[in-house]
């Protein structure tokens, strides 16, 4: 969803929605959901980084805003259900964190 335009409005819009998506994805309490969302966001933006068609860019930005609302809603729902941390979350470097 990223377009490289010097001093253009698209770049700031794109960066803004990218950051919002990442910020909202980090709200997920569940490690797997959080990592999946972060990975998909990064992959999707990377896949479209060379897009130059203004109409396609507008469609992608619109979709990104819609997805941002979905991520926010799902992260909120996910936060309502607490779970124990999984092993990956308990690891800090090569050391285990004691509960």
mmCIF file of C-alpha atoms in Angstrom:
data_model
loop_
_atom_site.group_PDB
_atom_site.id
_atom_site.type_symbol
_atom_site.label_atom_id
_atom_site.label_comp_id
_atom_site.label_asym_id
_atom_site.label_seq_id
_atom_site.Cartn_x
_atom_site.Cartn_y
_atom_site.Cartn_z
ATOM 1 C CA UNK A 1 0.000 0.000 0.000
ATOM 2 C CA UNK A 2 3.014 2.224 -0.121
ATOM 3 C CA UNK A 3 3.856 4.731 -2.829
ATOM 4 C CA UNK A 4 7.038 6.713 -3.045
ATOM 5 C CA UNK A 5 6.083 10.262 -3.967
ATOM 6 C CA UNK A 6 8.451 13.078 -3.125
ATOM 7 C CA UNK A 7 6.675 15.552 -0.892
ATOM 8 C CA UNK A 8 3.339 14.033 -1.883
ATOM 9 C CA UNK A 9 0.220 13.553 0.170
ATOM 10 C CA UNK A 10 0.106 9.830 -0.558
ATOM 11 C CA UNK A 11 3.302 9.109 1.315
ATOM 12 C CA UNK A 12 2.101 10.695 4.551
ATOM 13 C CA UNK A 13 -1.299 8.982 4.272
ATOM 14 C CA UNK A 14 0.354 5.667 3.589
ATOM 15 C CA UNK A 15 2.829 5.939 6.436
ATOM 16 C CA UNK A 16 0.059 7.058 8.775
ATOM 17 C CA UNK A 17 -2.232 4.092 8.072
ATOM 18 C CA UNK A 18 0.738 1.694 8.158
ATOM 19 C CA UNK A 19 1.680 2.905 11.631
ATOM 20 C CA UNK A 20 -1.939 2.759 12.822
ATOM 21 C CA UNK A 21 -2.266 -0.819 11.611
ATOM 22 C CA UNK A 22 0.961 -1.870 13.338
ATOM 23 C CA UNK A 23 -0.013 -0.085 16.552
ATOM 24 C CA UNK A 24 -3.441 -1.726 16.606
ATOM 25 C CA UNK A 25 -2.024 -5.163 15.783
ATOM 26 C CA UNK A 26 0.243 -4.901 18.822
ATOM 27 C CA UNK A 27 -2.864 -4.669 21.043
ATOM 28 C CA UNK A 28 -3.611 -8.377 20.527
ATOM 29 C CA UNK A 29 -2.982 -10.231 23.780
ATOM 30 C CA UNK A 30 -2.605 -13.581 22.025
ATOM 31 C CA UNK A 31 0.902 -14.023 20.630
ATOM 32 C CA UNK A 32 -0.159 -15.946 17.510
ATOM 33 C CA UNK A 33 -2.849 -13.420 16.534
ATOM 34 C CA UNK A 34 -0.478 -10.511 17.160
ATOM 35 C CA UNK A 35 2.385 -11.975 15.143
ATOM 36 C CA UNK A 36 0.075 -13.040 12.313
ATOM 37 C CA UNK A 37 -1.423 -9.545 12.033
ATOM 38 C CA UNK A 38 1.983 -7.851 12.123
ATOM 39 C CA UNK A 39 3.385 -10.218 9.505
ATOM 40 C CA UNK A 40 0.413 -9.754 7.156
ATOM 41 C CA UNK A 41 0.501 -5.975 7.452
ATOM 42 C CA UNK A 42 4.204 -5.848 6.639
ATOM 43 C CA UNK A 43 3.860 -8.314 3.748
ATOM 44 C CA UNK A 44 0.912 -6.472 2.203
ATOM 45 C CA UNK A 45 2.612 -3.093 2.332
ATOM 46 C CA UNK A 46 5.831 -4.566 0.951
ATOM 47 C CA UNK A 47 3.950 -6.278 -1.878
ATOM 48 C CA UNK A 48 2.406 -2.989 -3.035
ATOM 49 C CA UNK A 49 5.317 -0.647 -2.379
ATOM 50 C CA UNK A 50 5.982 0.014 -6.069
ATOM 51 C CA UNK A 51 2.373 0.707 -7.029
ATOM 52 C CA UNK A 52 2.097 3.819 -9.211
ATOM 53 C CA UNK A 53 -1.524 3.797 -10.414
ATOM 54 C CA UNK A 54 -3.342 6.538 -8.408
ATOM 55 C CA UNK A 55 -6.696 4.710 -8.541
ATOM 56 C CA UNK A 56 -5.165 1.466 -7.320
ATOM 57 C CA UNK A 57 -3.374 3.354 -4.545
ATOM 58 C CA UNK A 58 -6.655 4.930 -3.430
ATOM 59 C CA UNK A 59 -8.301 1.488 -3.407
ATOM 60 C CA UNK A 60 -5.448 0.074 -1.356
ATOM 61 C CA UNK A 61 -5.610 2.961 1.131
ATOM 62 C CA UNK A 62 -9.369 2.516 1.473
ATOM 63 C CA UNK A 63 -8.885 -1.206 2.089
ATOM 64 C CA UNK A 64 -6.147 -0.441 4.632
ATOM 65 C CA UNK A 65 -8.487 1.877 6.570
ATOM 66 C CA UNK A 66 -11.191 -0.808 6.554
ATOM 67 C CA UNK A 67 -8.696 -3.414 7.748
ATOM 68 C CA UNK A 68 -7.539 -1.068 10.487
ATOM 69 C CA UNK A 69 -11.080 -1.003 11.873
ATOM 70 C CA UNK A 70 -11.223 -4.805 11.716
ATOM 71 C CA UNK A 71 -7.875 -5.134 13.520
ATOM 72 C CA UNK A 72 -8.979 -2.686 16.251
ATOM 73 C CA UNK A 73 -12.263 -4.543 16.776
ATOM 74 C CA UNK A 74 -10.648 -7.986 16.805
ATOM 75 C CA UNK A 75 -7.883 -6.853 19.169
ATOM 76 C CA UNK A 76 -10.512 -5.505 21.559
ATOM 77 C CA UNK A 77 -12.448 -8.764 21.450
ATOM 78 C CA UNK A 78 -9.205 -10.708 21.935
ATOM 79 C CA UNK A 79 -8.318 -8.613 24.990
ATOM 80 C CA UNK A 80 -11.566 -9.638 26.686
ATOM 81 C CA UNK A 81 -10.398 -13.245 26.942
ATOM 82 C CA UNK A 82 -7.229 -13.679 28.940
ATOM 83 C CA UNK A 83 -5.041 -16.706 28.419
ATOM 84 C CA UNK A 84 -1.791 -17.935 29.857
ATOM 85 C CA UNK A 85 1.283 -16.954 27.917
ATOM 86 C CA UNK A 86 2.774 -19.536 25.608
ATOM 87 C CA UNK A 87 6.378 -20.708 25.777
ATOM 88 C CA UNK A 88 7.548 -18.292 23.076
ATOM 89 C CA UNK A 89 6.270 -15.350 25.104
ATOM 90 C CA UNK A 90 8.035 -16.605 28.213
ATOM 91 C CA UNK A 91 11.387 -16.621 26.458
ATOM 92 C CA UNK A 92 13.613 -13.569 26.743
ATOM 93 C CA UNK A 93 16.614 -14.127 24.526
ATOM 94 C CA UNK A 94 17.828 -17.566 25.502
ATOM 95 C CA UNK A 95 16.696 -17.253 29.120
ATOM 96 C CA UNK A 96 13.335 -18.278 30.517
ATOM 97 C CA UNK A 97 11.369 -15.838 32.598
ATOM 98 C CA UNK A 98 10.285 -17.210 35.966
ATOM 99 C CA UNK A 99 6.565 -16.808 36.774
#
